[in-house]
PDB file of C-alpha atoms in Angstrom:
ATOM      1  CA  GLY A  28       5.426  15.360 -23.917  1.00 88.00           C
ATOM      2  CA  ASP A  29       3.610  18.381 -25.210  1.00 89.00           C
ATOM      3  CA  LYS A  30       5.854  21.470 -24.955  1.00 90.00           C
ATOM      4  CA  VAL A  31       2.985  23.747 -23.873  1.00 92.00           C
ATOM      5  CA  GLN A  32       2.074  21.455 -20.981  1.00 92.00           C
ATOM      6  CA  LEU A  33       5.746  21.033 -20.058  1.00 91.00           C
ATOM      7  CA  LYS A  34       6.038  24.819 -19.786  1.00 88.00           C
ATOM      8  CA  GLU A  35       2.862  24.989 -17.666  1.00 89.00           C
ATOM      9  CA  LEU A  36       4.137  22.312 -15.287  1.00 89.00           C
ATOM     10  CA  ALA A  37       7.588  23.934 -15.179  1.00 84.00           C
ATOM     11  CA  LYS A  38       6.027  27.303 -14.255  1.00 80.00           C
ATOM     12  CA  PHE A  39       4.008  25.612 -11.541  1.00 75.00           C
ATOM     13  CA  LEU A  40       7.130  23.938 -10.102  1.00 77.00           C
ATOM     14  CA  GLU A  41       9.250  27.107 -10.394  1.00 70.00           C
ATOM     15  CA  LEU A  42       6.544  29.177  -8.727  1.00 55.00           C
ATOM     16  CA  ASP A  43       6.395  26.710  -5.860  1.00 55.00           C
ATOM     17  CA  THR A  44      10.167  26.751  -5.349  1.00 54.00           C
ATOM     18  CA  LYS A  45      10.283  30.583  -5.443  1.00 57.00           C
ATOM     19  CA  ASN A  46       7.336  31.216  -3.108  1.00 56.00           C
ATOM     20  CA  GLY A  47       8.949  30.458   0.202  1.00 55.00           C
ATOM     21  CA  CYS A  48       9.083  26.685   0.174  1.00 59.00           C
ATOM     22  CA  ASP A  49      12.126  25.927   2.318  1.00 58.00           C
ATOM     23  CA  SER A  50      12.231  22.232   1.539  1.00 67.00           C
ATOM     24  CA  GLY A  51      11.300  19.654  -1.048  1.00 71.00           C
ATOM     25  CA  LYS A  52       8.827  18.231   1.450  1.00 74.00           C
ATOM     26  CA  GLU A  53       6.900  21.526   1.414  1.00 76.00           C
ATOM     27  CA  ILE A  54       6.717  21.373  -2.381  1.00 76.00           C
ATOM     28  CA  TYR A  55       5.263  17.861  -2.041  1.00 79.00           C
ATOM     29  CA  GLU A  56       2.674  19.029   0.485  1.00 78.00           C
ATOM     30  CA  ASN A  57       1.659  21.897  -1.796  1.00 78.00           C
ATOM     31  CA  LEU A  58       1.319  19.511  -4.740  1.00 80.00           C
ATOM     32  CA  GLN A  59      -0.750  17.110  -2.609  1.00 80.00           C
ATOM     33  CA  THR A  60      -3.139  19.969  -1.839  1.00 80.00           C
ATOM     34  CA  GLU A  61      -3.182  21.356  -5.393  1.00 81.00           C
ATOM     35  CA  PHE A  62      -3.948  17.972  -6.957  1.00 83.00           C
ATOM     36  CA  ASN A  63      -6.228  16.633  -4.196  1.00 79.00           C
ATOM     37  CA  SER A  64      -4.006  13.606  -3.710  1.00 70.00           C
ATOM     38  CA  ASP A  65      -4.882  11.219  -0.874  1.00 67.00           C
ATOM     39  CA  THR A  66      -1.749  10.598   1.184  1.00 60.00           C
ATOM     40  CA  SER A  67      -3.111   7.358   2.644  1.00 66.00           C
ATOM     41  CA  ASN A  68      -2.306   5.524  -0.617  1.00 68.00           C
ATOM     42  CA  ASP A  69       0.896   7.400  -1.367  1.00 72.00           C
ATOM     43  CA  ALA A  70       4.275   8.046   0.188  1.00 67.00           C
ATOM     44  CA  ARG A  71       4.039   9.810   3.523  1.00 72.00           C
ATOM     45  CA  TRP A  72       6.338  12.441   2.076  1.00 74.00           C
ATOM     46  CA  PHE A  73       8.443  13.169  -0.964  1.00 80.00           C
ATOM     47  CA  ASP A  74      11.509  15.385  -0.707  1.00 82.00           C
ATOM     48  CA  PHE A  75      12.102  17.144  -4.037  1.00 80.00           C
ATOM     49  CA  GLN A  76      15.895  17.287  -4.027  1.00 83.00           C
ATOM     50  CA  ASP A  77      16.466  18.355  -7.616  1.00 84.00           C
ATOM     51  CA  ILE A  78      14.201  19.726 -10.331  1.00 83.00           C
ATOM     52  CA  GLN A  79      15.833  20.122 -13.748  1.00 87.00           C
ATOM     53  CA  ILE A  80      13.673  21.961 -16.225  1.00 84.00           C
ATOM     54  CA  GLU A  81      14.753  21.473 -19.822  1.00 84.00           C
ATOM     55  CA  GLU A  82      13.030  22.465 -23.061  1.00 81.00           C
ATOM     56  CA  ASP A  83      11.690  18.974 -23.770  1.00 87.00           C
ATOM     57  CA  GLU A  84      11.626  17.318 -20.341  1.00 91.00           C
ATOM     58  CA  ILE A  85      11.495  17.878 -16.606  1.00 91.00           C
ATOM     59  CA  ILE A  86      13.603  15.623 -14.413  1.00 91.00           C
ATOM     60  CA  ILE A  87      12.641  15.412 -10.748  1.00 90.00           C
ATOM     61  CA  SER A  88      14.647  13.432  -8.240  1.00 90.00           C
ATOM     62  CA  GLY A  89      14.220  12.981  -4.539  1.00 87.00           C
ATOM     63  CA  ASP A  90      13.432  10.659  -1.682  1.00 87.00           C
ATOM     64  CA  SER A  91      10.088   9.395  -0.463  1.00 84.00           C
ATOM     65  CA  ALA A  92       8.918   7.594   2.621  1.00 80.00           C
ATOM     66  CA  TRP A  93       8.432   3.833   2.324  1.00 82.00           C
ATOM     67  CA  CYS A  94       6.758   3.782  -1.080  1.00 86.00           C
ATOM     68  CA  PRO A  95       6.692   5.705  -4.357  1.00 89.00           C
ATOM     69  CA  SER A  96       4.435   8.740  -4.817  1.00 88.00           C
ATOM     70  CA  LEU A  97       2.501   7.200  -7.673  1.00 91.00           C
ATOM     71  CA  GLU A  98      -0.902   8.580  -6.733  1.00 89.00           C
ATOM     72  CA  LEU A  99       0.291  12.183  -6.765  1.00 89.00           C
ATOM     73  CA  PHE A 100       2.064  11.842 -10.107  1.00 92.00           C
ATOM     74  CA  THR A 101      -0.976  10.061 -11.573  1.00 93.00           C
ATOM     75  CA  LYS A 102      -3.125  13.009 -10.511  1.00 90.00           C
ATOM     76  CA  ILE A 103      -0.615  15.417 -12.057  1.00 92.00           C
ATOM     77  CA  SER A 104      -0.892  13.423 -15.301  1.00 94.00           C
ATOM     78  CA  GLU A 105      -4.683  13.899 -15.304  1.00 93.00           C
ATOM     79  CA  ARG A 106      -4.236  17.670 -15.522  1.00 92.00           C
ATOM     80  CA  PHE A 107      -1.184  17.525 -17.796  1.00 94.00           C
ATOM     81  CA  ASN A 108      -2.634  14.745 -19.928  1.00 95.00           C
ATOM     82  CA  LYS A 109      -0.317  15.215 -22.897  1.00 95.00           C
ATOM     83  CA  LEU A 110       2.772  14.421 -20.816  1.00 94.00           C
ATOM     84  CA  VAL A 111       4.308  11.018 -20.189  1.00 96.00           C
ATOM     85  CA  ILE A 112       5.760  10.503 -16.725  1.00 96.00           C
ATOM     86  CA  LYS A 113       8.450   7.868 -16.273  1.00 96.00           C
ATOM     87  CA  TYR A 114       8.857   7.185 -12.566  1.00 95.00           C
ATOM     88  CA  SER A 115      11.556   4.856 -11.260  1.00 94.00           C
ATOM     89  CA  TYR A 116      11.986   3.903  -7.617  1.00 93.00           C
ATOM     90  CA  GLU A 117      13.823   1.561  -5.297  1.00 93.00           C
ATOM     91  CA  GLU A 118      14.021   0.806  -1.586  1.00 91.00           C
ATOM     92  CA  MET A 119      16.412  -1.949  -0.575  1.00 91.00           C
ATOM     93  CA  GLY A 120      15.312  -1.952   3.083  1.00 88.00           C
ATOM     94  CA  CYS A 121      11.674  -2.582   2.173  1.00 89.00           C
ATOM     95  CA  ASP A 122      12.709  -4.971  -0.641  1.00 92.00           C
ATOM     96  CA  PHE A 123      11.100  -3.330  -3.659  1.00 93.00           C
ATOM     97  CA  SER A 124      12.106  -1.559  -6.832  1.00 95.00           C
ATOM     98  CA  GLY A 125      10.482  -0.795 -10.107  1.00 95.00           C
ATOM     99  CA  TRP A 126       9.148   1.808 -12.438  1.00 96.00           C
ATOM    100  CA  ALA A 127       5.834   3.228 -13.529  1.00 97.00           C
ATOM    101  CA  ASP A 128       4.713   4.671 -16.831  1.00 97.00           C
ATOM    102  CA  ILE A 129       2.071   7.306 -16.117  1.00 97.00           C
ATOM    103  CA  SER A 130      -0.002   9.191 -18.658  1.00 96.00           C
ATOM    104  CA  ASP A 131      -3.481  10.662 -19.012  1.00 96.00           C
ATOM    105  CA  GLY A 132      -4.371   9.690 -15.434  1.00 94.00           C
ATOM    106  CA  ASN A 133      -3.348   6.043 -15.839  1.00 97.00           C
ATOM    107  CA  CYS A 134      -0.475   4.395 -14.008  1.00 97.00           C
ATOM    108  CA  ASN A 135       1.184   1.209 -15.242  1.00 98.00           C
ATOM    109  CA  ASP A 136       3.264   0.150 -12.219  1.00 97.00           C
ATOM    110  CA  ASN A 137       5.969  -2.523 -12.506  1.00 97.00           C
ATOM    111  CA  GLN A 138       7.075  -3.400  -8.976  1.00 96.00           C
ATOM    112  CA  PHE A 139       9.436  -6.253  -8.070  1.00 96.00           C
ATOM    113  CA  PRO A 140      11.439  -7.490  -5.109  1.00 96.00           C
ATOM    114  CA  TYR A 141      14.482  -5.203  -4.897  1.00 96.00           C
ATOM    115  CA  TRP A 142      17.154  -7.183  -6.765  1.00 96.00           C
ATOM    116  CA  GLU A 143      14.753  -8.629  -9.327  1.00 96.00           C
ATOM    117  CA  GLY A 144      13.672  -5.078 -10.149  1.00 96.00           C
ATOM    118  CA  ILE A 145      17.250  -3.811 -10.414  1.00 96.00           C
ATOM    119  CA  ILE A 146      18.116  -6.689 -12.758  1.00 97.00           C
ATOM    120  CA  THR A 147      14.975  -6.141 -14.843  1.00 96.00           C
ATOM    121  CA  ARG A 148      15.420  -2.361 -15.085  1.00 93.00           C
ATOM    122  CA  GLU A 149      19.201  -2.046 -15.388  1.00 93.00           C
ATOM    123  CA  GLY A 150      20.303  -5.456 -16.673  1.00 96.00           C
ATOM    124  CA  GLU A 151      22.306  -8.199 -14.991  1.00 96.00           C
ATOM    125  CA  SER A 152      25.733  -6.757 -15.781  1.00 96.00           C
ATOM    126  CA  GLU A 153      24.934  -3.444 -14.038  1.00 96.00           C
ATOM    127  CA  ALA A 154      23.324  -5.290 -11.117  1.00 96.00           C
ATOM    128  CA  ILE A 155      26.412  -7.517 -10.786  1.00 97.00           C
ATOM    129  CA  ARG A 156      28.588  -4.396 -10.689  1.00 96.00           C
ATOM    130  CA  GLN A 157      26.438  -3.008  -7.857  1.00 95.00           C
ATOM    131  CA  VAL A 158      26.702  -6.299  -5.952  1.00 96.00           C
ATOM    132  CA  ILE A 159      30.489  -6.472  -6.353  1.00 95.00           C
ATOM    133  CA  ASP A 160      31.025  -2.802  -5.483  1.00 95.00           C
ATOM    134  CA  ASN A 161      28.539  -2.480  -2.616  1.00 94.00           C
ATOM    135  CA  GLU A 162      27.212  -5.771  -1.264  1.00 95.00           C
ATOM    136  CA  LEU A 163      29.710  -8.643  -1.124  1.00 95.00           C
ATOM    137  CA  GLU A 164      31.597  -7.280   1.874  1.00 94.00           C
ATOM    138  CA  TYR A 165      28.505  -7.760   4.063  1.00 94.00           C
ATOM    139  CA  TYR A 166      28.391 -11.553   3.665  1.00 96.00           C
ATOM    140  CA  GLU A 167      30.515 -13.412   6.201  1.00 95.00           C
ATOM    141  CA  THR A 168      30.280 -16.821   4.536  1.00 96.00           C
ATOM    142  CA  GLU A 169      29.736 -18.198   1.056  1.00 96.00           C
ATOM    143  CA  GLU A 170      26.707 -20.089   2.369  1.00 97.00           C
ATOM    144  CA  GLU A 171      25.158 -16.875   3.663  1.00 97.00           C
ATOM    145  CA  LEU A 172      25.703 -15.267   0.254  1.00 97.00           C
ATOM    146  CA  ILE A 173      24.224 -18.229  -1.645  1.00 97.00           C
ATOM    147  CA  GLU A 174      21.097 -18.266   0.542  1.00 97.00           C
ATOM    148  CA  SER A 175      20.468 -14.534   0.167  1.00 96.00           C
ATOM    149  CA  ASP A 176      17.502 -13.187  -1.813  1.00 94.00           C
ATOM    150  CA  MET A 177      19.960 -10.965  -3.659  1.00 95.00           C
ATOM    151  CA  PHE A 178      21.986 -13.929  -4.928  1.00 97.00           C
ATOM    152  CA  GLN A 179      18.876 -15.952  -5.810  1.00 96.00           C
ATOM    153  CA  ALA A 180      17.598 -13.177  -8.099  1.00 96.00           C
ATOM    154  CA  PHE A 181      20.434 -13.750 -10.599  1.00 97.00           C
ATOM    155  CA  SER A 182      20.847 -16.270 -13.436  1.00 97.00           C
ATOM    156  CA  GLN A 183      23.219 -19.189 -12.882  1.00 97.00           C
ATOM    157  CA  GLU A 184      25.906 -17.591 -15.057  1.00 97.00           C
ATOM    158  CA  SER A 185      25.732 -14.399 -13.000  1.00 97.00           C
ATOM    159  CA  LYS A 186      25.735 -16.377  -9.750  1.00 97.00           C
ATOM    160  CA  ASP A 187      28.978 -18.046 -10.872  1.00 97.00           C
ATOM    161  CA  GLU A 188      30.512 -14.643 -11.606  1.00 96.00           C
ATOM    162  CA  ILE A 189      29.433 -13.249  -8.232  1.00 97.00           C
ATOM    163  CA  LEU A 190      30.861 -16.270  -6.416  1.00 96.00           C
ATOM    164  CA  GLU A 191      34.150 -15.890  -8.276  1.00 95.00           C
ATOM    165  CA  TYR A 192      34.442 -12.291  -7.056  1.00 94.00           C
ATOM    166  CA  TYR A 193      33.420 -13.298  -3.539  1.00 95.00           C
ATOM    167  CA  LYS A 194      36.173 -15.887  -3.310  1.00 91.00           C
TER     168      LYS A 194
END
């Protein structure tokens, strides 16, 4: 986005981190207050775990409670209307993942069931790698695997590949 607005937002975030905020959750609460964001439609909290301020972008990562903080970042985009916010999120336990493109106070949210969103955002080959590395060990039987929402999200070719690794 606009370099002037990036610098303004960076100063705001740096000021917040230097003025006694002990946690990323405090930064979130301060931003909620500053931007008059209604927490009833947003995550109950957001824990800013890392803020990387570069010349041409700011990268924020962290954890939120049960849903993305789209309302807050939409409000931020109203004030910093020459910036484009790309917000990606996922929560396997609540079965959702997706991304939002936010600019000039408008939020285009693309939310999916967890595995469908991972496949859509990262591609089937990366999603298959995640399944093989992190998920297959939790299925006791081939039938249990085949009936899972995770397995059903993939194309037939990918299902065949996953089954081959499972066996």
